[in-house]
mmCIF file of C-alpha atoms in Angstrom:
data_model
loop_
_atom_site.group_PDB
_atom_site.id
_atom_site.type_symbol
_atom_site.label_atom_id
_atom_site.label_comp_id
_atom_site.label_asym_id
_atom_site.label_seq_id
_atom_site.Cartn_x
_atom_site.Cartn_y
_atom_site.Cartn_z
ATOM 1 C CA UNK A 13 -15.009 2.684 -15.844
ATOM 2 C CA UNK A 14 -12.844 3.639 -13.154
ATOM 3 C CA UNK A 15 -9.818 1.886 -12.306
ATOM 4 C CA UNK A 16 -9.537 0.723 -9.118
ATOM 5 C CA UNK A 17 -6.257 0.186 -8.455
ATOM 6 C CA UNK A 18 -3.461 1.458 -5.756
ATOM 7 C CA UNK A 19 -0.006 2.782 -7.696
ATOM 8 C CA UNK A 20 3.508 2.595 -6.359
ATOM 9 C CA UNK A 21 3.442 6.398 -6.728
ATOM 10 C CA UNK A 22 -0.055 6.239 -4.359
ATOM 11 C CA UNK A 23 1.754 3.906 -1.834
ATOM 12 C CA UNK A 24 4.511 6.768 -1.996
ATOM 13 C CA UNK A 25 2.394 9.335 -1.077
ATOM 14 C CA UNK A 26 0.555 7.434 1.457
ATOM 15 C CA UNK A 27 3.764 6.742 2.840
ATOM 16 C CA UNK A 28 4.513 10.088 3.463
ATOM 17 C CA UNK A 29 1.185 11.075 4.452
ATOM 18 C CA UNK A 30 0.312 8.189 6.878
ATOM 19 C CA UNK A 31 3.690 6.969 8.145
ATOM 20 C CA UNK A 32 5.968 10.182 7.603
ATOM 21 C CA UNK A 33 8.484 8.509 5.358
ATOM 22 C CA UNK A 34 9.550 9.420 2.603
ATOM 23 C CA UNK A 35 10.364 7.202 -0.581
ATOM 24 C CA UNK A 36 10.607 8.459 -4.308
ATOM 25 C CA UNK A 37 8.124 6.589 -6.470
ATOM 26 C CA UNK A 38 10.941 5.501 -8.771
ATOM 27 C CA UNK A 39 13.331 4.288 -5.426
ATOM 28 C CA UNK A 40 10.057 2.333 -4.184
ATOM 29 C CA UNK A 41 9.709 1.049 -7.851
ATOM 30 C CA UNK A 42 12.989 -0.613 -7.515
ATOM 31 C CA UNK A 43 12.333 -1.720 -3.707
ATOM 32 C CA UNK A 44 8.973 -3.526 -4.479
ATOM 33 C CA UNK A 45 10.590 -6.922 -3.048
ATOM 34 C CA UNK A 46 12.549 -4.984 -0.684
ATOM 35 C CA UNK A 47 11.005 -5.800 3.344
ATOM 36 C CA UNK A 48 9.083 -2.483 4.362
ATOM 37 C CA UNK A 49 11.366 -2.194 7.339
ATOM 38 C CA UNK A 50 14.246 -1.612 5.450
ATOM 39 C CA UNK A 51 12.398 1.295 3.721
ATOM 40 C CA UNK A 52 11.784 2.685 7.499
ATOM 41 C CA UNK A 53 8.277 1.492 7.415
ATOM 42 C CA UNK A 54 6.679 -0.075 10.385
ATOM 43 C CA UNK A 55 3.841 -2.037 11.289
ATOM 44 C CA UNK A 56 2.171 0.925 12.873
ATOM 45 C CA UNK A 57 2.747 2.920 9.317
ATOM 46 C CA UNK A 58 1.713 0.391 7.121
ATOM 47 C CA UNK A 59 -1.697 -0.066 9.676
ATOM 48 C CA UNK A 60 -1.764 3.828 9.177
ATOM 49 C CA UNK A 61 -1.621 3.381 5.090
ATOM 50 C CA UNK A 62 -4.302 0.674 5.358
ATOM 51 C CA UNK A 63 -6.517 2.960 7.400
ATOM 52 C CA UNK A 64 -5.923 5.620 4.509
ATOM 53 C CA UNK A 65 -6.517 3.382 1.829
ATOM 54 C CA UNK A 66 -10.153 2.005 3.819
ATOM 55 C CA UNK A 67 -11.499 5.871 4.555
ATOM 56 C CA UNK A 68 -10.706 6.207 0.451
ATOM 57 C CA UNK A 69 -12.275 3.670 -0.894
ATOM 58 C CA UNK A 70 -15.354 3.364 1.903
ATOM 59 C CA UNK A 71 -14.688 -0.415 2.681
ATOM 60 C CA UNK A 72 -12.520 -2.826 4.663
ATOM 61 C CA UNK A 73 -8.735 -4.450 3.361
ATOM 62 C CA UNK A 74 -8.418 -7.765 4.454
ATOM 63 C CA UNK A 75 -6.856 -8.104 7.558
ATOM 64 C CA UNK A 76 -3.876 -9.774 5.889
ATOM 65 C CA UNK A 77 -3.251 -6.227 4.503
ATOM 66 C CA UNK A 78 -1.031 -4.983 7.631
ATOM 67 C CA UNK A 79 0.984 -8.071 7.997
ATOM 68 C CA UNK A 80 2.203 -7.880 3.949
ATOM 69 C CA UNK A 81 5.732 -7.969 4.271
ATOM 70 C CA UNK A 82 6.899 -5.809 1.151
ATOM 71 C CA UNK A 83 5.467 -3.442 -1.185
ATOM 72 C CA UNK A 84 5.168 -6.064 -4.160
ATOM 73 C CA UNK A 85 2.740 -8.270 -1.243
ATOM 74 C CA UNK A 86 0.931 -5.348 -0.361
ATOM 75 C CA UNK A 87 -0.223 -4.012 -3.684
ATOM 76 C CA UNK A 88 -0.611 -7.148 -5.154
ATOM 77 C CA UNK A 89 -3.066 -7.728 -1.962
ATOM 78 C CA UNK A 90 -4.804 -4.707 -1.992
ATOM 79 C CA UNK A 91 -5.252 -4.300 -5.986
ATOM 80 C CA UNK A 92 -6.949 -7.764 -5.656
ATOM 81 C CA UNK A 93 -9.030 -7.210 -3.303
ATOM 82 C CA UNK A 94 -10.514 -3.460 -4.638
ATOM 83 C CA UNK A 95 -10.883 -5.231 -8.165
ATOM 84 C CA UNK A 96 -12.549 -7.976 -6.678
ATOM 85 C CA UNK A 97 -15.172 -5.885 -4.726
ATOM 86 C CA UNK A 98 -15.624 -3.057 -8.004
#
């Protein structure tokens, strides 16, 4: 079975790769209730991550997914909905 499920270290690297910011795994660990905009993240990035995350898995986020307001809200979002489409 695979597991279908988006890591703080994958939100990391999407960060970095969708957005151009850069947060260690273990500082966004420690951040997960932390707003996204104090991490330097904007709505544009986090559209830019949920693009990423769409192309990988070959299906829609809920639209909800861009307005999450931390990284806790946002994974907990997205892991629900991949595991609930698997």
């Amino acid at each position: 079975m695979i597991t279908t499920e988006v890591t703080i270290e994958e939100l990391s690297a999407l960060m970095k790769k969708a957005a151009g910011i850069t947060v260690a795994p273990e500082e966004l660990a420690r951040s997960t209730d932390a707003p996204f905009g104090t991490l330097g993240l904007d709505s544009l990035g986090l559209l830019g991550i949920v693009g990423e995350l769409e192309n990988r898995y070959s299906r829609p986020l809920p639209p909800d997914a861009e307005r999450c307001k931390t990284p806790r809200e946002f994974l907990d979002l997205v892991n629900d909905n991949l595991k609930a489409g698997a």
